[in-house]
Amino acid sequence: MIDLESQNYFMRRALAAARQGWGLTHPNPMVGALIVEAGEIVAEGYHAAAGEAHAEIKALKNLGRKPRPGATLYVTLEPCCTHGRTPPCTDAIVDAGITRVVVGSTDPNPAHAGKGFGLLRASGVEVITGVLAAECDDLNLIFNHTMLTSRPLFAAKSGVTLDGKVATRAGDSQWITGEASRANAHHWRRLFPAIAVGAGTVRADNPRLTARIGATEWCPWRFVFDGLLRSVNDQNMPNLYTDEFRARTIVVTTALGGIGYVRKLTALGVKTWVLPSASAKVSFSDFRQRCLAEGITGVFFEGGSQLLSELLQARELDYLFTYQAPVLFADDKGKSVLRGLRTETLAQAIRLRDVRHEVHGEDALLRGFLKYPEKMQIDEATFTRPVYGE
């Protein structure tokens, strides 16, 4: 029997292996595996990209020989038991002679959950489950959400003061949070297949929306929500429409944006999604369905406040990252990031579940899934419906 301390130690090593595939495996999960003989790690493996070998197969291959009697396989996710792009990992584990498998997460796919465990046990393999399950589940926020809901994960990020403000009354906001928080935000940018902002953010900040980690720059899909295509400016085209990654930019708009502007974007090499709408407001539900059809499993919304507020009001925001800095404005006219609801009782409040807390420099990160109340009211007196994308 393996003691709990050893189980946790080896599973953390498997998690570290899995993170080598950070942001590279979509739509597949990140998975790490290692083989332990007589208390020593003799081989490791991780899933590097969709279509490539799974972590268990990589570990067995990296071992370069048959595992010795009594060898244990540690893996962060339940081994697959079905034929996909690759054969079932359960077959390979049994054929290799592994006698014990220690697993973190159960397969989130309801059609497969637990079946891999059953097949291994039926073949005489000892299976231990649920080791560091919360950490293993957290590793695959996007994959798990898509498997359970058949919907892409919509997440939002904000950097706020202690009193929940994102800018002073004059609009000054750079920088509320510190360098460590901003570096961590780039870490999450690298995970998500896509980043989204409103047209107002594009006009005000002219962002690049790439993930910059060390000397490496990586570009996800970059969405700009602009129902009237007001960000298309011949005199001063945004970086997103002219830089070397412009083919990774998708402008989400409506028929009200005008075919002429769509043609200008197309000529620049920028993609457009013209979604059906009777107004300048893009339907988040239609956008989500289009993402699903295009194989985009997660979108990281970074602003502006109007876009995020509309997302929340529509109940289309699934996950929230909030970096809170040790800064206090104490000014009623300071700007808030999420607004527009009339919350009169605690029962009407939106709460987070599966909450995780982290510290980055002097800032605190709180993140989790949103749990909406049964009914929400919109404060029509204070919430002005925008020309979409402000």
JSON list of N, CA, C and O in Angstrom, two decimals, residues 268-323:
[
{"chain": "A", "resi": 268, "resn": "LEU", "atom": "N", "xyz": [-7.31, 43.47, -45.34]},
{"chain": "A", "resi": 268, "resn": "LEU", "atom": "CA", "xyz": [-6.17, 43.52, -44.43]},
{"chain": "A", "resi": 268, "resn": "LEU", "atom": "C", "xyz": [-5.75, 42.13, -43.96]},
{"chain": "A", "resi": 268, "resn": "LEU", "atom": "O", "xyz": [-4.70, 41.97, -43.34]},
{"chain": "A", "resi": 269, "resn": "GLY", "atom": "N", "xyz": [-6.60, 41.14, -44.20]},
{"chain": "A", "resi": 269, "resn": "GLY", "atom": "CA", "xyz": [-6.31, 39.79, -43.73]},
{"chain": "A", "resi": 269, "resn": "GLY", "atom": "C", "xyz": [-6.97, 39.48, -42.41]},
{"chain": "A", "resi": 269, "resn": "GLY", "atom": "O", "xyz": [-6.64, 38.46, -41.76]},
{"chain": "A", "resi": 270, "resn": "VAL", "atom": "N", "xyz": [-7.91, 40.32, -41.98]},
{"chain": "A", "resi": 270, "resn": "VAL", "atom": "CA", "xyz": [-8.63, 40.14, -40.71]},
{"chain": "A", "resi": 270, "resn": "VAL", "atom": "C", "xyz": [-9.95, 39.43, -41.00]},
{"chain": "A", "resi": 270, "resn": "VAL", "atom": "O", "xyz": [-10.65, 39.75, -41.96]},
{"chain": "A", "resi": 271, "resn": "LYS", "atom": "N", "xyz": [-10.30, 38.49, -40.14]},
{"chain": "A", "resi": 271, "resn": "LYS", "atom": "CA", "xyz": [-11.55, 37.75, -40.30]},
{"chain": "A", "resi": 271, "resn": "LYS", "atom": "C", "xyz": [-12.71, 38.51, -39.65]},
{"chain": "A", "resi": 271, "resn": "LYS", "atom": "O", "xyz": [-12.50, 39.29, -38.71]},
{"chain": "A", "resi": 272, "resn": "THR", "atom": "N", "xyz": [-13.92, 38.29, -40.13]},
{"chain": "A", "resi": 272, "resn": "THR", "atom": "CA", "xyz": [-15.12, 38.86, -39.50]},
{"chain": "A", "resi": 272, "resn": "THR", "atom": "C", "xyz": [-16.17, 37.78, -39.33]},
{"chain": "A", "resi": 272, "resn": "THR", "atom": "O", "xyz": [-16.31, 36.90, -40.19]},
{"chain": "A", "resi": 273, "resn": "TRP", "atom": "N", "xyz": [-16.87, 37.85, -38.22]},
{"chain": "A", "resi": 273, "resn": "TRP", "atom": "CA", "xyz": [-18.06, 37.04, -37.99]},
{"chain": "A", "resi": 273, "resn": "TRP", "atom": "C", "xyz": [-19.24, 38.01, -37.94]},
{"chain": "A", "resi": 273, "resn": "TRP", "atom": "O", "xyz": [-19.37, 38.78, -36.98]},
{"chain": "A", "resi": 274, "resn": "VAL", "atom": "N", "xyz": [-20.07, 37.99, -38.94]},
{"chain": "A", "resi": 274, "resn": "VAL", "atom": "CA", "xyz": [-21.26, 38.84, -38.96]},
{"chain": "A", "resi": 274, "resn": "VAL", "atom": "C", "xyz": [-22.41, 37.98, -38.42]},
{"chain": "A", "resi": 274, "resn": "VAL", "atom": "O", "xyz": [-22.93, 37.11, -39.12]},
{"chain": "A", "resi": 275, "resn": "LEU", "atom": "N", "xyz": [-22.79, 38.23, -37.17]},
{"chain": "A", "resi": 275, "resn": "LEU", "atom": "CA", "xyz": [-23.81, 37.42, -36.52]},
{"chain": "A", "resi": 275, "resn": "LEU", "atom": "C", "xyz": [-25.18, 38.09, -36.64]},
{"chain": "A", "resi": 275, "resn": "LEU", "atom": "O", "xyz": [-25.28, 39.31, -36.65]},
{"chain": "A", "resi": 276, "resn": "PRO", "atom": "N", "xyz": [-26.24, 37.31, -36.72]},
{"chain": "A", "resi": 276, "resn": "PRO", "atom": "CA", "xyz": [-27.58, 37.89, -36.87]},
{"chain": "A", "resi": 276, "resn": "PRO", "atom": "C", "xyz": [-27.98, 38.69, -35.65]},
{"chain": "A", "resi": 276, "resn": "PRO", "atom": "O", "xyz": [-27.79, 38.27, -34.52]},
{"chain": "A", "resi": 277, "resn": "SER", "atom": "N", "xyz": [-28.52, 39.88, -35.89]},
{"chain": "A", "resi": 277, "resn": "SER", "atom": "CA", "xyz": [-28.98, 40.74, -34.80]},
{"chain": "A", "resi": 277, "resn": "SER", "atom": "C", "xyz": [-29.84, 41.85, -35.37]},
{"chain": "A", "resi": 277, "resn": "SER", "atom": "O", "xyz": [-29.57, 42.36, -36.46]},
{"chain": "A", "resi": 278, "resn": "ALA", "atom": "N", "xyz": [-30.89, 42.22, -34.63]},
{"chain": "A", "resi": 278, "resn": "ALA", "atom": "CA", "xyz": [-31.75, 43.32, -35.05]},
{"chain": "A", "resi": 278, "resn": "ALA", "atom": "C", "xyz": [-31.22, 44.66, -34.58]},
{"chain": "A", "resi": 278, "resn": "ALA", "atom": "O", "xyz": [-31.77, 45.71, -34.89]},
{"chain": "A", "resi": 279, "resn": "SER", "atom": "N", "xyz": [-30.12, 44.62, -33.81]},
{"chain": "A", "resi": 279, "resn": "SER", "atom": "CA", "xyz": [-29.53, 45.85, -33.29]},
{"chain": "A", "resi": 279, "resn": "SER", "atom": "C", "xyz": [-28.01, 45.76, -33.44]},
{"chain": "A", "resi": 279, "resn": "SER", "atom": "O", "xyz": [-27.49, 44.85, -34.08]},
{"chain": "A", "resi": 280, "resn": "ALA", "atom": "N", "xyz": [-27.31, 46.73, -32.83]},
{"chain": "A", "resi": 280, "resn": "ALA", "atom": "CA", "xyz": [-25.86, 46.70, -32.88]},
{"chain": "A", "resi": 280, "resn": "ALA", "atom": "C", "xyz": [-25.26, 45.79, -31.81]},
{"chain": "A", "resi": 280, "resn": "ALA", "atom": "O", "xyz": [-24.04, 45.68, -31.69]},
{"chain": "A", "resi": 281, "resn": "LYS", "atom": "N", "xyz": [-26.12, 45.13, -31.06]},
{"chain": "A", "resi": 281, "resn": "LYS", "atom": "CA", "xyz": [-25.66, 44.27, -29.98]},
{"chain": "A", "resi": 281, "resn": "LYS", "atom": "C", "xyz": [-25.52, 42.84, -30.49]},
{"chain": "A", "resi": 281, "resn": "LYS", "atom": "O", "xyz": [-26.47, 42.25, -31.01]},
{"chain": "A", "resi": 282, "resn": "VAL", "atom": "N", "xyz": [-24.34, 42.25, -30.32]},
{"chain": "A", "resi": 282, "resn": "VAL", "atom": "CA", "xyz": [-24.09, 40.88, -30.73]},
{"chain": "A", "resi": 282, "resn": "VAL", "atom": "C", "xyz": [-24.64, 39.93, -29.67]},
{"chain": "A", "resi": 282, "resn": "VAL", "atom": "O", "xyz": [-24.49, 40.16, -28.48]},
{"chain": "A", "resi": 283, "resn": "SER", "atom": "N", "xyz": [-25.29, 38.88, -30.10]},
{"chain": "A", "resi": 283, "resn": "SER", "atom": "CA", "xyz": [-25.81, 37.87, -29.18]},
{"chain": "A", "resi": 283, "resn": "SER", "atom": "C", "xyz": [-24.67, 36.99, -28.67]},
{"chain": "A", "resi": 283, "resn": "SER", "atom": "O", "xyz": [-23.99, 36.34, -29.46]},
{"chain": "A", "resi": 284, "resn": "PHE", "atom": "N", "xyz": [-24.49, 36.95, -27.35]},
{"chain": "A", "resi": 284, "resn": "PHE", "atom": "CA", "xyz": [-23.46, 36.08, -26.79]},
{"chain": "A", "resi": 284, "resn": "PHE", "atom": "C", "xyz": [-23.79, 34.62, -27.04]},
{"chain": "A", "resi": 284, "resn": "PHE", "atom": "O", "xyz": [-22.89, 33.79, -27.22]},
{"chain": "A", "resi": 285, "resn": "SER", "atom": "N", "xyz": [-25.07, 34.29, -27.03]},
{"chain": "A", "resi": 285, "resn": "SER", "atom": "CA", "xyz": [-25.47, 32.91, -27.29]},
{"chain": "A", "resi": 285, "resn": "SER", "atom": "C", "xyz": [-25.09, 32.49, -28.71]},
{"chain": "A", "resi": 285, "resn": "SER", "atom": "O", "xyz": [-24.54, 31.40, -28.92]},
{"chain": "A", "resi": 286, "resn": "ASP", "atom": "N", "xyz": [-25.34, 33.36, -29.69]},
{"chain": "A", "resi": 286, "resn": "ASP", "atom": "CA", "xyz": [-24.94, 33.06, -31.07]},
{"chain": "A", "resi": 286, "resn": "ASP", "atom": "C", "xyz": [-23.42, 32.99, -31.19]},
{"chain": "A", "resi": 286, "resn": "ASP", "atom": "O", "xyz": [-22.89, 32.14, -31.92]},
{"chain": "A", "resi": 287, "resn": "PHE", "atom": "N", "xyz": [-22.73, 33.89, -30.49]},
{"chain": "A", "resi": 287, "resn": "PHE", "atom": "CA", "xyz": [-21.27, 33.87, -30.51]},
{"chain": "A", "resi": 287, "resn": "PHE", "atom": "C", "xyz": [-20.74, 32.56, -29.94]},
{"chain": "A", "resi": 287, "resn": "PHE", "atom": "O", "xyz": [-19.83, 31.95, -30.49]},
{"chain": "A", "resi": 288, "resn": "ARG", "atom": "N", "xyz": [-21.33, 32.11, -28.85]},
{"chain": "A", "resi": 288, "resn": "ARG", "atom": "CA", "xyz": [-20.88, 30.86, -28.23]},
{"chain": "A", "resi": 288, "resn": "ARG", "atom": "C", "xyz": [-21.08, 29.68, -29.18]},
{"chain": "A", "resi": 288, "resn": "ARG", "atom": "O", "xyz": [-20.21, 28.81, -29.31]},
{"chain": "A", "resi": 289, "resn": "GLN", "atom": "N", "xyz": [-22.22, 29.66, -29.84]},
{"chain": "A", "resi": 289, "resn": "GLN", "atom": "CA", "xyz": [-22.48, 28.58, -30.78]},
{"chain": "A", "resi": 289, "resn": "GLN", "atom": "C", "xyz": [-21.50, 28.59, -31.95]},
{"chain": "A", "resi": 289, "resn": "GLN", "atom": "O", "xyz": [-21.05, 27.55, -32.42]},
{"chain": "A", "resi": 290, "resn": "ARG", "atom": "N", "xyz": [-21.13, 29.80, -32.40]},
{"chain": "A", "resi": 290, "resn": "ARG", "atom": "CA", "xyz": [-20.17, 29.90, -33.50]},
{"chain": "A", "resi": 290, "resn": "ARG", "atom": "C", "xyz": [-18.79, 29.41, -33.02]},
{"chain": "A", "resi": 290, "resn": "ARG", "atom": "O", "xyz": [-18.08, 28.71, -33.77]},
{"chain": "A", "resi": 291, "resn": "CYS", "atom": "N", "xyz": [-18.41, 29.76, -31.81]},
{"chain": "A", "resi": 291, "resn": "CYS", "atom": "CA", "xyz": [-17.14, 29.28, -31.26]},
{"chain": "A", "resi": 291, "resn": "CYS", "atom": "C", "xyz": [-17.12, 27.76, -31.22]},
{"chain": "A", "resi": 291, "resn": "CYS", "atom": "O", "xyz": [-16.13, 27.12, -31.59]},
{"chain": "A", "resi": 292, "resn": "LEU", "atom": "N", "xyz": [-18.23, 27.18, -30.75]},
{"chain": "A", "resi": 292, "resn": "LEU", "atom": "CA", "xyz": [-18.31, 25.73, -30.66]},
{"chain": "A", "resi": 292, "resn": "LEU", "atom": "C", "xyz": [-18.16, 25.10, -32.04]},
{"chain": "A", "resi": 292, "resn": "LEU", "atom": "O", "xyz": [-17.42, 24.12, -32.22]},
{"chain": "A", "resi": 293, "resn": "ALA", "atom": "N", "xyz": [-18.83, 25.68, -33.04]},
{"chain": "A", "resi": 293, "resn": "ALA", "atom": "CA", "xyz": [-18.74, 25.16, -34.40]},
{"chain": "A", "resi": 293, "resn": "ALA", "atom": "C", "xyz": [-17.33, 25.26, -34.96]},
{"chain": "A", "resi": 293, "resn": "ALA", "atom": "O", "xyz": [-16.91, 24.42, -35.77]},
{"chain": "A", "resi": 294, "resn": "GLU", "atom": "N", "xyz": [-16.58, 26.28, -34.53]},
{"chain": "A", "resi": 294, "resn": "GLU", "atom": "CA", "xyz": [-15.22, 26.51, -35.03]},
{"chain": "A", "resi": 294, "resn": "GLU", "atom": "C", "xyz": [-14.17, 25.79, -34.19]},
{"chain": "A", "resi": 294, "resn": "GLU", "atom": "O", "xyz": [-12.97, 25.91, -34.46]},
{"chain": "A", "resi": 295, "resn": "GLY", "atom": "N", "xyz": [-14.61, 25.08, -33.15]},
{"chain": "A", "resi": 295, "resn": "GLY", "atom": "CA", "xyz": [-13.66, 24.35, -32.32]},
{"chain": "A", "resi": 295, "resn": "GLY", "atom": "C", "xyz": [-12.91, 25.20, -31.32]},
{"chain": "A", "resi": 295, "resn": "GLY", "atom": "O", "xyz": [-11.86, 24.79, -30.81]},
{"chain": "A", "resi": 296, "resn": "ILE", "atom": "N", "xyz": [-13.43, 26.38, -30.98]},
{"chain": "A", "resi": 296, "resn": "ILE", "atom": "CA", "xyz": [-12.81, 27.26, -29.99]},
{"chain": "A", "resi": 296, "resn": "ILE", "atom": "C", "xyz": [-13.48, 26.98, -28.65]},
{"chain": "A", "resi": 296, "resn": "ILE", "atom": "O", "xyz": [-14.65, 27.34, -28.44]},
{"chain": "A", "resi": 297, "resn": "THR", "atom": "N", "xyz": [-12.77, 26.35, -27.75]},
{"chain": "A", "resi": 297, "resn": "THR", "atom": "CA", "xyz": [-13.38, 25.83, -26.53]},
{"chain": "A", "resi": 297, "resn": "THR", "atom": "C", "xyz": [-13.34, 26.79, -25.34]},
{"chain": "A", "resi": 297, "resn": "THR", "atom": "O", "xyz": [-13.98, 26.52, -24.31]},
{"chain": "A", "resi": 298, "resn": "GLY", "atom": "N", "xyz": [-12.62, 27.90, -25.44]},
{"chain": "A", "resi": 298, "resn": "GLY", "atom": "CA", "xyz": [-12.55, 28.84, -24.33]},
{"chain": "A", "resi": 298, "resn": "GLY", "atom": "C", "xyz": [-12.19, 30.23, -24.80]},
{"chain": "A", "resi": 298, "resn": "GLY", "atom": "O", "xyz": [-11.38, 30.39, -25.71]},
{"chain": "A", "resi": 299, "resn": "VAL", "atom": "N", "xyz": [-12.83, 31.25, -24.18]},
{"chain": "A", "resi": 299, "resn": "VAL", "atom": "CA", "xyz": [-12.57, 32.65, -24.52]},
{"chain": "A", "resi": 299, "resn": "VAL", "atom": "C", "xyz": [-12.31, 33.41, -23.22]},
{"chain": "A", "resi": 299, "resn": "VAL", "atom": "O", "xyz": [-13.09, 33.32, -22.27]},
{"chain": "A", "resi": 300, "resn": "PHE", "atom": "N", "xyz": [-11.22, 34.18, -23.22]},
{"chain": "A", "resi": 300, "resn": "PHE", "atom": "CA", "xyz": [-10.80, 34.97, -22.06]},
{"chain": "A", "resi": 300, "resn": "PHE", "atom": "C", "xyz": [-11.15, 36.43, -22.34]},
{"chain": "A", "resi": 300, "resn": "PHE", "atom": "O", "xyz": [-10.49, 37.10, -23.13]},
{"chain": "A", "resi": 301, "resn": "PHE", "atom": "N", "xyz": [-12.23, 36.92, -21.72]},
{"chain": "A", "resi": 301, "resn": "PHE", "atom": "CA", "xyz": [-12.69, 38.29, -21.93]},
{"chain": "A", "resi": 301, "resn": "PHE", "atom": "C", "xyz": [-11.90, 39.24, -21.03]},
{"chain": "A", "resi": 301, "resn": "PHE", "atom": "O", "xyz": [-11.90, 39.09, -19.81]},
{"chain": "A", "resi": 302, "resn": "GLU", "atom": "N", "xyz": [-11.27, 40.26, -21.64]},
{"chain": "A", "resi": 302, "resn": "GLU", "atom": "CA", "xyz": [-10.43, 41.18, -20.87]},
{"chain": "A", "resi": 302, "resn": "GLU", "atom": "C", "xyz": [-10.97, 42.60, -20.83]},
{"chain": "A", "resi": 302, "resn": "GLU", "atom": "O", "xyz": [-10.30, 43.49, -20.33]},
{"chain": "A", "resi": 303, "resn": "GLY", "atom": "N", "xyz": [-12.15, 42.86, -21.33]},
{"chain": "A", "resi": 303, "resn": "GLY", "atom": "CA", "xyz": [-12.67, 44.22, -21.23]},
{"chain": "A", "resi": 303, "resn": "GLY", "atom": "C", "xyz": [-13.25, 44.69, -22.56]},
{"chain": "A", "resi": 303, "resn": "GLY", "atom": "O", "xyz": [-13.22, 43.96, -23.55]},
{"chain": "A", "resi": 304, "resn": "GLY", "atom": "N", "xyz": [-13.82, 45.91, -22.47]},
{"chain": "A", "resi": 304, "resn": "GLY", "atom": "CA", "xyz": [-13.93, 46.78, -21.33]},
{"chain": "A", "resi": 304, "resn": "GLY", "atom": "C", "xyz": [-15.08, 46.44, -20.39]},
{"chain": "A", "resi": 304, "resn": "GLY", "atom": "O", "xyz": [-15.76, 45.42, -20.53]},
{"chain": "A", "resi": 305, "resn": "SER", "atom": "N", "xyz": [-15.30, 47.37, -19.46]},
{"chain": "A", "resi": 305, "resn": "SER", "atom": "CA", "xyz": [-16.28, 47.13, -18.43]},
{"chain": "A", "resi": 305, "resn": "SER", "atom": "C", "xyz": [-17.68, 46.96, -19.00]},
{"chain": "A", "resi": 305, "resn": "SER", "atom": "O", "xyz": [-18.48, 46.18, -18.47]},
{"chain": "A", "resi": 306, "resn": "GLN", "atom": "N", "xyz": [-18.00, 47.66, -20.09]},
{"chain": "A", "resi": 306, "resn": "GLN", "atom": "CA", "xyz": [-19.34, 47.54, -20.67]},
{"chain": "A", "resi": 306, "resn": "GLN", "atom": "C", "xyz": [-19.54, 46.15, -21.26]},
{"chain": "A", "resi": 306, "resn": "GLN", "atom": "O", "xyz": [-20.60, 45.53, -21.09]},
{"chain": "A", "resi": 307, "resn": "LEU", "atom": "N", "xyz": [-18.53, 45.64, -21.95]},
{"chain": "A", "resi": 307, "resn": "LEU", "atom": "CA", "xyz": [-18.62, 44.31, -22.53]},
{"chain": "A", "resi": 307, "resn": "LEU", "atom": "C", "xyz": [-18.79, 43.26, -21.44]},
{"chain": "A", "resi": 307, "resn": "LEU", "atom": "O", "xyz": [-19.65, 42.37, -21.53]},
{"chain": "A", "resi": 308, "resn": "LEU", "atom": "N", "xyz": [-17.99, 43.36, -20.38]},
{"chain": "A", "resi": 308, "resn": "LEU", "atom": "CA", "xyz": [-18.08, 42.38, -19.30]},
{"chain": "A", "resi": 308, "resn": "LEU", "atom": "C", "xyz": [-19.42, 42.47, -18.58]},
{"chain": "A", "resi": 308, "resn": "LEU", "atom": "O", "xyz": [-19.99, 41.45, -18.17]},
{"chain": "A", "resi": 309, "resn": "SER", "atom": "N", "xyz": [-19.92, 43.69, -18.41]},
{"chain": "A", "resi": 309, "resn": "SER", "atom": "CA", "xyz": [-21.22, 43.87, -17.75]},
{"chain": "A", "resi": 309, "resn": "SER", "atom": "C", "xyz": [-22.34, 43.25, -18.57]},
{"chain": "A", "resi": 309, "resn": "SER", "atom": "O", "xyz": [-23.25, 42.61, -18.04]},
{"chain": "A", "resi": 310, "resn": "GLU", "atom": "N", "xyz": [-22.30, 43.45, -19.88]},
{"chain": "A", "resi": 310, "resn": "GLU", "atom": "CA", "xyz": [-23.31, 42.85, -20.75]},
{"chain": "A", "resi": 310, "resn": "GLU", "atom": "C", "xyz": [-23.22, 41.32, -20.70]},
{"chain": "A", "resi": 310, "resn": "GLU", "atom": "O", "xyz": [-24.25, 40.63, -20.70]},
{"chain": "A", "resi": 311, "resn": "LEU", "atom": "N", "xyz": [-22.01, 40.80, -20.65]},
{"chain": "A", "resi": 311, "resn": "LEU", "atom": "CA", "xyz": [-21.80, 39.36, -20.57]},
{"chain": "A", "resi": 311, "resn": "LEU", "atom": "C", "xyz": [-22.42, 38.81, -19.28]},
{"chain": "A", "resi": 311, "resn": "LEU", "atom": "O", "xyz": [-23.09, 37.77, -19.28]},
{"chain": "A", "resi": 312, "resn": "LEU", "atom": "N", "xyz": [-22.20, 39.51, -18.19]},
{"chain": "A", "resi": 312, "resn": "LEU", "atom": "CA", "xyz": [-22.74, 39.10, -16.90]},
{"chain": "A", "resi": 312, "resn": "LEU", "atom": "C", "xyz": [-24.26, 39.21, -16.89]},
{"chain": "A", "resi": 312, "resn": "LEU", "atom": "O", "xyz": [-24.97, 38.30, -16.44]},
{"chain": "A", "resi": 313, "resn": "GLN", "atom": "N", "xyz": [-24.78, 40.32, -17.40]},
{"chain": "A", "resi": 313, "resn": "GLN", "atom": "CA", "xyz": [-26.22, 40.55, -17.41]},
{"chain": "A", "resi": 313, "resn": "GLN", "atom": "C", "xyz": [-26.94, 39.49, -18.25]},
{"chain": "A", "resi": 313, "resn": "GLN", "atom": "O", "xyz": [-28.06, 39.08, -17.93]},
{"chain": "A", "resi": 314, "resn": "ALA", "atom": "N", "xyz": [-26.28, 39.01, -19.28]},
{"chain": "A", "resi": 314, "resn": "ALA", "atom": "CA", "xyz": [-26.86, 37.99, -20.14]},
{"chain": "A", "resi": 314, "resn": "ALA", "atom": "C", "xyz": [-26.70, 36.58, -19.56]},
{"chain": "A", "resi": 314, "resn": "ALA", "atom": "O", "xyz": [-27.16, 35.61, -20.15]},
{"chain": "A", "resi": 315, "resn": "ARG", "atom": "N", "xyz": [-26.05, 36.49, -18.39]},
{"chain": "A", "resi": 315, "resn": "ARG", "atom": "CA", "xyz": [-25.76, 35.21, -17.74]},
{"chain": "A", "resi": 315, "resn": "ARG", "atom": "C", "xyz": [-24.92, 34.31, -18.62]},
{"chain": "A", "resi": 315, "resn": "ARG", "atom": "O", "xyz": [-25.05, 33.09, -18.60]},
{"chain": "A", "resi": 316, "resn": "GLU", "atom": "N", "xyz": [-24.05, 34.88, -19.40]},
{"chain": "A", "resi": 316, "resn": "GLU", "atom": "CA", "xyz": [-23.20, 34.11, -20.30]},
{"chain": "A", "resi": 316, "resn": "GLU", "atom": "C", "xyz": [-21.76, 34.02, -19.81]},
{"chain": "A", "resi": 316, "resn": "GLU", "atom": "O", "xyz": [-20.92, 33.41, -20.46]},
{"chain": "A", "resi": 317, "resn": "LEU", "atom": "N", "xyz": [-21.46, 34.64, -18.66]},
{"chain": "A", "resi": 317, "resn": "LEU", "atom": "CA", "xyz": [-20.12, 34.55, -18.10]},
{"chain": "A", "resi": 317, "resn": "LEU", "atom": "C", "xyz": [-20.06, 33.33, -17.19]},
{"chain": "A", "resi": 317, "resn": "LEU", "atom": "O", "xyz": [-20.88, 33.16, -16.29]},
{"chain": "A", "resi": 318, "resn": "ASP", "atom": "N", "xyz": [-19.07, 32.46, -17.44]},
{"chain": "A", "resi": 318, "resn": "ASP", "atom": "CA", "xyz": [-18.96, 31.20, -16.69]},
{"chain": "A", "resi": 318, "resn": "ASP", "atom": "C", "xyz": [-17.94, 31.27, -15.56]},
{"chain": "A", "resi": 318, "resn": "ASP", "atom": "O", "xyz": [-18.12, 30.61, -14.53]},
{"chain": "A", "resi": 319, "resn": "TYR", "atom": "N", "xyz": [-16.87, 32.03, -15.75]},
{"chain": "A", "resi": 319, "resn": "TYR", "atom": "CA", "xyz": [-15.74, 31.97, -14.82]},
{"chain": "A", "resi": 319, "resn": "TYR", "atom": "C", "xyz": [-15.16, 33.37, -14.67]},
{"chain": "A", "resi": 319, "resn": "TYR", "atom": "O", "xyz": [-15.14, 34.14, -15.63]},
{"chain": "A", "resi": 320, "resn": "LEU", "atom": "N", "xyz": [-14.68, 33.68, -13.47]},
{"chain": "A", "resi": 320, "resn": "LEU", "atom": "CA", "xyz": [-14.17, 35.03, -13.20]},
{"chain": "A", "resi": 320, "resn": "LEU", "atom": "C", "xyz": [-12.81, 34.97, -12.51]},
{"chain": "A", "resi": 320, "resn": "LEU", "atom": "O", "xyz": [-12.62, 34.23, -11.54]},
{"chain": "A", "resi": 321, "resn": "PHE", "atom": "N", "xyz": [-11.87, 35.76, -13.04]},
{"chain": "A", "resi": 321, "resn": "PHE", "atom": "CA", "xyz": [-10.57, 35.99, -12.41]},
{"chain": "A", "resi": 321, "resn": "PHE", "atom": "C", "xyz": [-10.57, 37.43, -11.90]},
{"chain": "A", "resi": 321, "resn": "PHE", "atom": "O", "xyz": [-10.72, 38.36, -12.70]},
{"chain": "A", "resi": 322, "resn": "THR", "atom": "N", "xyz": [-10.38, 37.64, -10.61]},
{"chain": "A", "resi": 322, "resn": "THR", "atom": "CA", "xyz": [-10.31, 39.00, -10.08]},
{"chain": "A", "resi": 322, "resn": "THR", "atom": "C", "xyz": [-9.01, 39.17, -9.31]},
{"chain": "A", "resi": 322, "resn": "THR", "atom": "O", "xyz": [-8.78, 38.52, -8.29]},
{"chain": "A", "resi": 323, "resn": "TYR", "atom": "N", "xyz": [-8.15, 40.05, -9.82]},
{"chain": "A", "resi": 323, "resn": "TYR", "atom": "CA", "xyz": [-6.91, 40.41, -9.14]},
{"chain": "A", "resi": 323, "resn": "TYR", "atom": "C", "xyz": [-7.19, 41.64, -8.29]},
{"chain": "A", "resi": 323, "resn": "TYR", "atom": "O", "xyz": [-7.56, 42.69, -8.84]}
]
